[in-house]
């Protein structure tokens, strides 16, 4: 049975006398360290009982996805769903009781009385007969697709940052190959191009790192909601499933819009060198120029597409 509110409903540890002499479920990692700590959470994916301290370590360092379900120490066969505050009104700190279809929002009794008394399309969550199971599953599928998309974007950002570094190395090597021909002027060209590359690549790196971090935030948000969705699907009540269905709808829409916005910033400026045909004959001309080729839809960084003269004494 799942519960709501901000009460500590994920931990029910009683002494032996309170449970008729039955030993409470103990934390597995603490047991390996010869410590005695009652477990408050079980990771259903890893089949491991955890206390609150060990849960944090497990979630950070154990590989794979995790689904945490609270343990009722008085009846360990009954697992409870921790709704993580989704079933509680943030304004009134009261459990949600209604869903207002007129305003597409969840309501506690205070919300209903203060803001939705005249709404016609108002339902009690416990009386709803919609197929929330299939609806939640549909949003879980969408969240999974968004997570895959987030991971692809994260990987692409890492690849493109690395490609920028490799591109810089190749350009520097190309410049070095000409250095022996005109040492003094080429040293100046190398210095200027290096500065220009560093500026553009640093700008690219900063932007791509921002995209990566925001994509990671989308992914983490959805993964956490997916873990909760699995727990609710297995052990949640109809009310909790309705709440989760509503939340999943909002989160998937938000994730899709956010990833589309981020995709517009997921690009890199391309770098190429153009050598002068009169490098040795006309010493007053620029020895080499650096071009930045950015996608037309990309925001301007510096002056993309312009030639930067380097090598002039």
mmCIF file of N, CA, C and O in Angstrom, residues 1-59:
data_model
loop_
_atom_site.group_PDB
_atom_site.id
_atom_site.type_symbol
_atom_site.label_atom_id
_atom_site.label_comp_id
_atom_site.label_asym_id
_atom_site.label_seq_id
_atom_site.Cartn_x
_atom_site.Cartn_y
_atom_site.Cartn_z
ATOM 1 N N UNK A 1 0.850 -1.191 0.000
ATOM 2 C CA UNK A 1 0.000 0.000 0.000
ATOM 3 C C UNK A 1 0.885 1.241 0.000
ATOM 4 O O UNK A 1 1.859 1.316 0.708
ATOM 5 N N UNK A 2 0.555 2.223 -0.843
ATOM 6 C CA UNK A 2 1.351 3.444 -0.908
ATOM 7 C C UNK A 2 0.726 4.516 -0.055
ATOM 8 O O UNK A 2 -0.472 4.557 0.139
ATOM 9 N N UNK A 3 1.533 5.411 0.443
ATOM 10 C CA UNK A 3 1.052 6.506 1.274
ATOM 11 C C UNK A 3 1.584 7.802 0.736
ATOM 12 O O UNK A 3 2.560 7.844 0.011
ATOM 13 N N UNK A 4 0.959 8.927 1.138
ATOM 14 C CA UNK A 4 1.407 10.231 0.654
ATOM 15 C C UNK A 4 1.825 11.106 1.805
ATOM 16 O O UNK A 4 1.962 10.674 2.934
ATOM 17 N N UNK A 5 1.975 12.403 1.486
ATOM 18 C CA UNK A 5 2.363 13.345 2.529
ATOM 19 C C UNK A 5 3.851 13.400 2.700
ATOM 20 O O UNK A 5 4.602 12.688 2.050
ATOM 21 N N UNK A 6 4.264 14.266 3.612
ATOM 22 C CA UNK A 6 5.698 14.425 3.861
ATOM 23 C C UNK A 6 6.137 13.678 5.097
ATOM 24 O O UNK A 6 7.208 13.903 5.629
ATOM 25 N N UNK A 7 5.298 12.804 5.584
ATOM 26 C CA UNK A 7 5.699 12.017 6.731
ATOM 27 C C UNK A 7 6.730 10.993 6.312
ATOM 28 O O UNK A 7 6.832 10.611 5.159
ATOM 29 N N UNK A 8 7.500 10.538 7.275
ATOM 30 C CA UNK A 8 8.531 9.532 6.971
ATOM 31 C C UNK A 8 7.863 8.172 6.912
ATOM 32 O O UNK A 8 7.933 7.389 7.841
ATOM 33 N N UNK A 9 7.199 7.893 5.744
ATOM 34 C CA UNK A 9 6.438 6.657 5.642
ATOM 35 C C UNK A 9 7.234 5.554 4.967
ATOM 36 O O UNK A 9 6.705 4.519 4.651
ATOM 37 N N UNK A 10 8.511 5.785 4.731
ATOM 38 C CA UNK A 10 9.315 4.767 4.069
ATOM 39 C C UNK A 10 10.114 3.925 5.046
ATOM 40 O O UNK A 10 10.886 3.067 4.635
ATOM 41 N N UNK A 11 9.938 4.214 6.358
ATOM 42 C CA UNK A 11 10.720 3.441 7.321
ATOM 43 C C UNK A 11 9.853 3.045 8.492
ATOM 44 O O UNK A 11 9.260 3.890 9.148
ATOM 45 N N UNK A 12 9.743 1.766 8.749
ATOM 46 C CA UNK A 12 8.940 1.254 9.866
ATOM 47 C C UNK A 12 9.791 0.223 10.609
ATOM 48 O O UNK A 12 9.766 -0.960 10.311
ATOM 49 N N UNK A 13 10.597 0.666 11.515
ATOM 50 C CA UNK A 13 11.496 -0.227 12.238
ATOM 51 C C UNK A 13 11.004 -0.353 13.668
ATOM 52 O O UNK A 13 10.907 0.638 14.393
ATOM 53 N N UNK A 14 10.662 -1.524 14.065
ATOM 54 C CA UNK A 14 10.174 -1.766 15.412
ATOM 55 C C UNK A 14 11.141 -2.705 16.128
ATOM 56 O O UNK A 14 11.899 -3.460 15.518
ATOM 57 N N UNK A 15 11.083 -2.673 17.473
ATOM 58 C CA UNK A 15 11.916 -3.610 18.212
ATOM 59 C C UNK A 15 11.247 -4.976 18.208
ATOM 60 O O UNK A 15 10.144 -5.170 17.728
ATOM 61 N N UNK A 16 11.968 -5.970 18.768
ATOM 62 C CA UNK A 16 11.486 -7.355 18.727
ATOM 63 C C UNK A 16 10.142 -7.500 19.412
ATOM 64 O O UNK A 16 9.272 -8.240 18.961
ATOM 65 N N UNK A 17 9.944 -6.766 20.498
ATOM 66 C CA UNK A 17 8.702 -6.920 21.239
ATOM 67 C C UNK A 17 7.524 -6.391 20.442
ATOM 68 O O UNK A 17 6.425 -6.927 20.509
ATOM 69 N N UNK A 18 7.751 -5.313 19.659
ATOM 70 C CA UNK A 18 6.650 -4.702 18.922
ATOM 71 C C UNK A 18 6.168 -5.581 17.794
ATOM 72 O O UNK A 18 5.064 -5.431 17.327
ATOM 73 N N UNK A 19 7.003 -6.465 17.301
ATOM 74 C CA UNK A 19 6.610 -7.318 16.179
ATOM 75 C C UNK A 19 6.571 -8.777 16.601
ATOM 76 O O UNK A 19 6.806 -9.674 15.806
ATOM 77 N N UNK A 20 6.297 -9.001 17.845
ATOM 78 C CA UNK A 20 6.144 -10.378 18.316
ATOM 79 C C UNK A 20 7.413 -11.183 18.268
ATOM 80 O O UNK A 20 7.387 -12.379 17.983
ATOM 81 N N UNK A 21 8.554 -10.523 18.480
ATOM 82 C CA UNK A 21 9.816 -11.248 18.512
ATOM 83 C C UNK A 21 10.428 -11.456 17.136
ATOM 84 O O UNK A 21 11.466 -12.065 17.017
ATOM 85 N N UNK A 22 9.805 -10.932 16.093
ATOM 86 C CA UNK A 22 10.329 -11.123 14.749
ATOM 87 C C UNK A 22 11.446 -10.112 14.475
ATOM 88 O O UNK A 22 11.289 -8.923 14.720
ATOM 89 N N UNK A 23 12.570 -10.590 13.968
ATOM 90 C CA UNK A 23 13.705 -9.713 13.705
ATOM 91 C C UNK A 23 13.407 -8.825 12.504
ATOM 92 O O UNK A 23 12.827 -9.273 11.520
ATOM 93 N N UNK A 24 13.785 -7.553 12.569
ATOM 94 C CA UNK A 24 13.558 -6.667 11.420
ATOM 95 C C UNK A 24 14.496 -7.026 10.264
ATOM 96 O O UNK A 24 15.520 -7.674 10.447
ATOM 97 N N UNK A 25 14.137 -6.585 9.069
ATOM 98 C CA UNK A 25 15.003 -6.772 7.906
ATOM 99 C C UNK A 25 16.221 -5.878 8.076
ATOM 100 O O UNK A 25 16.094 -4.693 8.368
ATOM 101 N N UNK A 26 17.416 -6.453 7.884
ATOM 102 C CA UNK A 26 18.645 -5.714 8.136
ATOM 103 C C UNK A 26 19.286 -5.268 6.821
ATOM 104 O O UNK A 26 19.077 -5.866 5.767
ATOM 105 N N UNK A 27 20.089 -4.224 6.902
ATOM 106 C CA UNK A 27 20.803 -3.673 5.748
ATOM 107 C C UNK A 27 21.913 -4.647 5.334
ATOM 108 O O UNK A 27 22.761 -5.022 6.161
ATOM 109 N N UNK A 28 21.928 -5.051 4.071
ATOM 110 C CA UNK A 28 22.923 -6.011 3.576
ATOM 111 C C UNK A 28 24.346 -5.449 3.618
ATOM 112 O O UNK A 28 25.263 -6.114 4.121
ATOM 113 N N UNK A 29 24.628 -4.238 3.067
ATOM 114 C CA UNK A 29 25.997 -3.709 3.121
ATOM 115 C C UNK A 29 26.503 -3.527 4.544
ATOM 116 O O UNK A 29 27.665 -3.810 4.842
ATOM 117 N N UNK A 30 25.631 -3.058 5.451
ATOM 118 C CA UNK A 30 26.062 -2.893 6.839
ATOM 119 C C UNK A 30 26.407 -4.237 7.465
ATOM 120 O O UNK A 30 27.356 -4.352 8.258
ATOM 121 N N UNK A 31 25.650 -5.274 7.099
ATOM 122 C CA UNK A 31 25.932 -6.608 7.624
ATOM 123 C C UNK A 31 27.300 -7.095 7.215
ATOM 124 O O UNK A 31 28.004 -7.753 7.990
ATOM 125 N N UNK A 32 27.705 -6.772 5.971
ATOM 126 C CA UNK A 32 29.043 -7.188 5.516
ATOM 127 C C UNK A 32 30.148 -6.460 6.253
ATOM 128 O O UNK A 32 31.283 -6.920 6.298
ATOM 129 N N UNK A 33 29.804 -5.284 6.821
ATOM 130 C CA UNK A 33 30.798 -4.530 7.609
ATOM 131 C C UNK A 33 30.633 -4.778 9.101
ATOM 132 O O UNK A 33 31.137 -4.011 9.925
ATOM 133 N N UNK A 34 29.884 -5.844 9.427
ATOM 134 C CA UNK A 34 29.669 -6.247 10.824
ATOM 135 C C UNK A 34 28.974 -5.142 11.610
ATOM 136 O O UNK A 34 29.266 -4.898 12.779
ATOM 137 N N UNK A 35 28.051 -4.441 10.936
ATOM 138 C CA UNK A 35 27.240 -3.431 11.602
ATOM 139 C C UNK A 35 25.781 -3.873 11.581
ATOM 140 O O UNK A 35 25.372 -4.609 10.694
ATOM 141 N N UNK A 36 25.017 -3.424 12.549
ATOM 142 C CA UNK A 36 23.605 -3.794 12.637
ATOM 143 C C UNK A 36 22.761 -2.558 12.366
ATOM 144 O O UNK A 36 22.679 -1.672 13.215
ATOM 145 N N UNK A 37 22.174 -2.514 11.175
ATOM 146 C CA UNK A 37 21.328 -1.379 10.795
ATOM 147 C C UNK A 37 20.065 -1.903 10.142
ATOM 148 O O UNK A 37 20.156 -2.656 9.169
ATOM 149 N N UNK A 38 18.884 -1.549 10.646
ATOM 150 C CA UNK A 38 17.634 -1.980 9.998
ATOM 151 C C UNK A 38 17.521 -1.375 8.609
ATOM 152 O O UNK A 38 17.898 -0.229 8.383
ATOM 153 N N UNK A 39 17.052 -2.160 7.657
ATOM 154 C CA UNK A 39 16.855 -1.675 6.290
ATOM 155 C C UNK A 39 15.539 -0.922 6.199
ATOM 156 O O UNK A 39 14.544 -1.304 6.800
ATOM 157 N N UNK A 40 15.546 0.181 5.441
ATOM 158 C CA UNK A 40 14.319 0.941 5.203
ATOM 159 C C UNK A 40 13.897 0.890 3.742
ATOM 160 O O UNK A 40 12.773 1.232 3.411
ATOM 161 N N UNK A 41 14.817 0.468 2.882
ATOM 162 C CA UNK A 41 14.565 0.464 1.438
ATOM 163 C C UNK A 41 15.100 -0.838 0.848
ATOM 164 O O UNK A 41 16.117 -1.364 1.300
ATOM 165 N N UNK A 42 14.420 -1.366 -0.166
ATOM 166 C CA UNK A 42 14.945 -2.488 -0.930
ATOM 167 C C UNK A 42 15.075 -2.059 -2.376
ATOM 168 O O UNK A 42 14.186 -1.404 -2.931
ATOM 169 N N UNK A 43 16.241 -2.334 -2.980
ATOM 170 C CA UNK A 43 16.433 -2.111 -4.414
ATOM 171 C C UNK A 43 15.932 -3.358 -5.118
ATOM 172 O O UNK A 43 16.595 -4.401 -5.081
ATOM 173 N N UNK A 44 14.771 -3.252 -5.762
ATOM 174 C CA UNK A 44 14.171 -4.434 -6.370
ATOM 175 C C UNK A 44 14.967 -4.924 -7.576
ATOM 176 O O UNK A 44 14.894 -6.099 -7.934
ATOM 177 N N UNK A 45 15.729 -4.022 -8.213
ATOM 178 C CA UNK A 45 16.544 -4.435 -9.359
ATOM 179 C C UNK A 45 17.756 -5.255 -8.907
ATOM 180 O O UNK A 45 18.161 -6.200 -9.570
ATOM 181 N N UNK A 46 18.348 -4.862 -7.802
ATOM 182 C CA UNK A 46 19.561 -5.530 -7.315
ATOM 183 C C UNK A 46 19.258 -6.540 -6.214
ATOM 184 O O UNK A 46 20.172 -7.224 -5.753
ATOM 185 N N UNK A 47 18.003 -6.617 -5.771
ATOM 186 C CA UNK A 47 17.599 -7.520 -4.695
ATOM 187 C C UNK A 47 18.471 -7.300 -3.464
ATOM 188 O O UNK A 47 19.085 -8.224 -2.942
ATOM 189 N N UNK A 48 18.539 -6.056 -3.001
ATOM 190 C CA UNK A 48 19.408 -5.722 -1.879
ATOM 191 C C UNK A 48 18.654 -4.820 -0.902
ATOM 192 O O UNK A 48 18.029 -3.841 -1.296
ATOM 193 N N UNK A 49 18.704 -5.185 0.400
ATOM 194 C CA UNK A 49 18.097 -4.380 1.450
ATOM 195 C C UNK A 49 19.089 -3.307 1.888
ATOM 196 O O UNK A 49 20.276 -3.597 2.086
ATOM 197 N N UNK A 50 18.615 -2.078 2.059
ATOM 198 C CA UNK A 50 19.507 -0.957 2.322
ATOM 199 C C UNK A 50 18.941 -0.055 3.410
ATOM 200 O O UNK A 50 17.723 0.175 3.480
ATOM 201 N N UNK A 51 19.847 0.477 4.251
ATOM 202 C CA UNK A 51 19.453 1.543 5.153
ATOM 203 C C UNK A 51 19.543 2.854 4.372
ATOM 204 O O UNK A 51 19.975 2.867 3.225
ATOM 205 N N UNK A 52 19.167 3.959 4.986
ATOM 206 C CA UNK A 52 19.159 5.221 4.259
ATOM 207 C C UNK A 52 20.563 5.636 3.816
ATOM 208 O O UNK A 52 20.765 6.128 2.705
ATOM 209 N N UNK A 53 21.548 5.455 4.673
ATOM 210 C CA UNK A 53 22.920 5.839 4.329
ATOM 211 C C UNK A 53 23.439 5.017 3.157
ATOM 212 O O UNK A 53 24.022 5.544 2.209
ATOM 213 N N UNK A 54 23.210 3.703 3.214
ATOM 214 C CA UNK A 54 23.721 2.821 2.160
ATOM 215 C C UNK A 54 22.964 3.014 0.858
ATOM 216 O O UNK A 54 23.498 2.738 -0.220
ATOM 217 N N UNK A 55 21.712 3.461 0.936
ATOM 218 C CA UNK A 55 20.956 3.695 -0.306
ATOM 219 C C UNK A 55 21.665 4.755 -1.155
ATOM 220 O O UNK A 55 21.787 4.609 -2.373
ATOM 221 N N UNK A 56 22.128 5.847 -0.504
ATOM 222 C CA UNK A 56 22.783 6.907 -1.257
ATOM 223 C C UNK A 56 24.044 6.388 -1.944
ATOM 224 O O UNK A 56 24.291 6.680 -3.118
ATOM 225 N N UNK A 57 24.836 5.617 -1.228
ATOM 226 C CA UNK A 57 26.060 5.052 -1.805
ATOM 227 C C UNK A 57 25.711 4.088 -2.929
ATOM 228 O O UNK A 57 26.340 4.090 -3.996
ATOM 229 N N UNK A 58 24.690 3.257 -2.707
ATOM 230 C CA UNK A 58 24.281 2.276 -3.712
ATOM 231 C C UNK A 58 23.826 2.968 -4.996
ATOM 232 O O UNK A 58 24.189 2.548 -6.102
ATOM 233 N N UNK A 59 23.079 4.037 -4.846
ATOM 234 C CA UNK A 59 22.531 4.733 -6.010
ATOM 235 C C UNK A 59 23.633 5.408 -6.819
ATOM 236 O O UNK A 59 23.553 5.502 -8.041
#
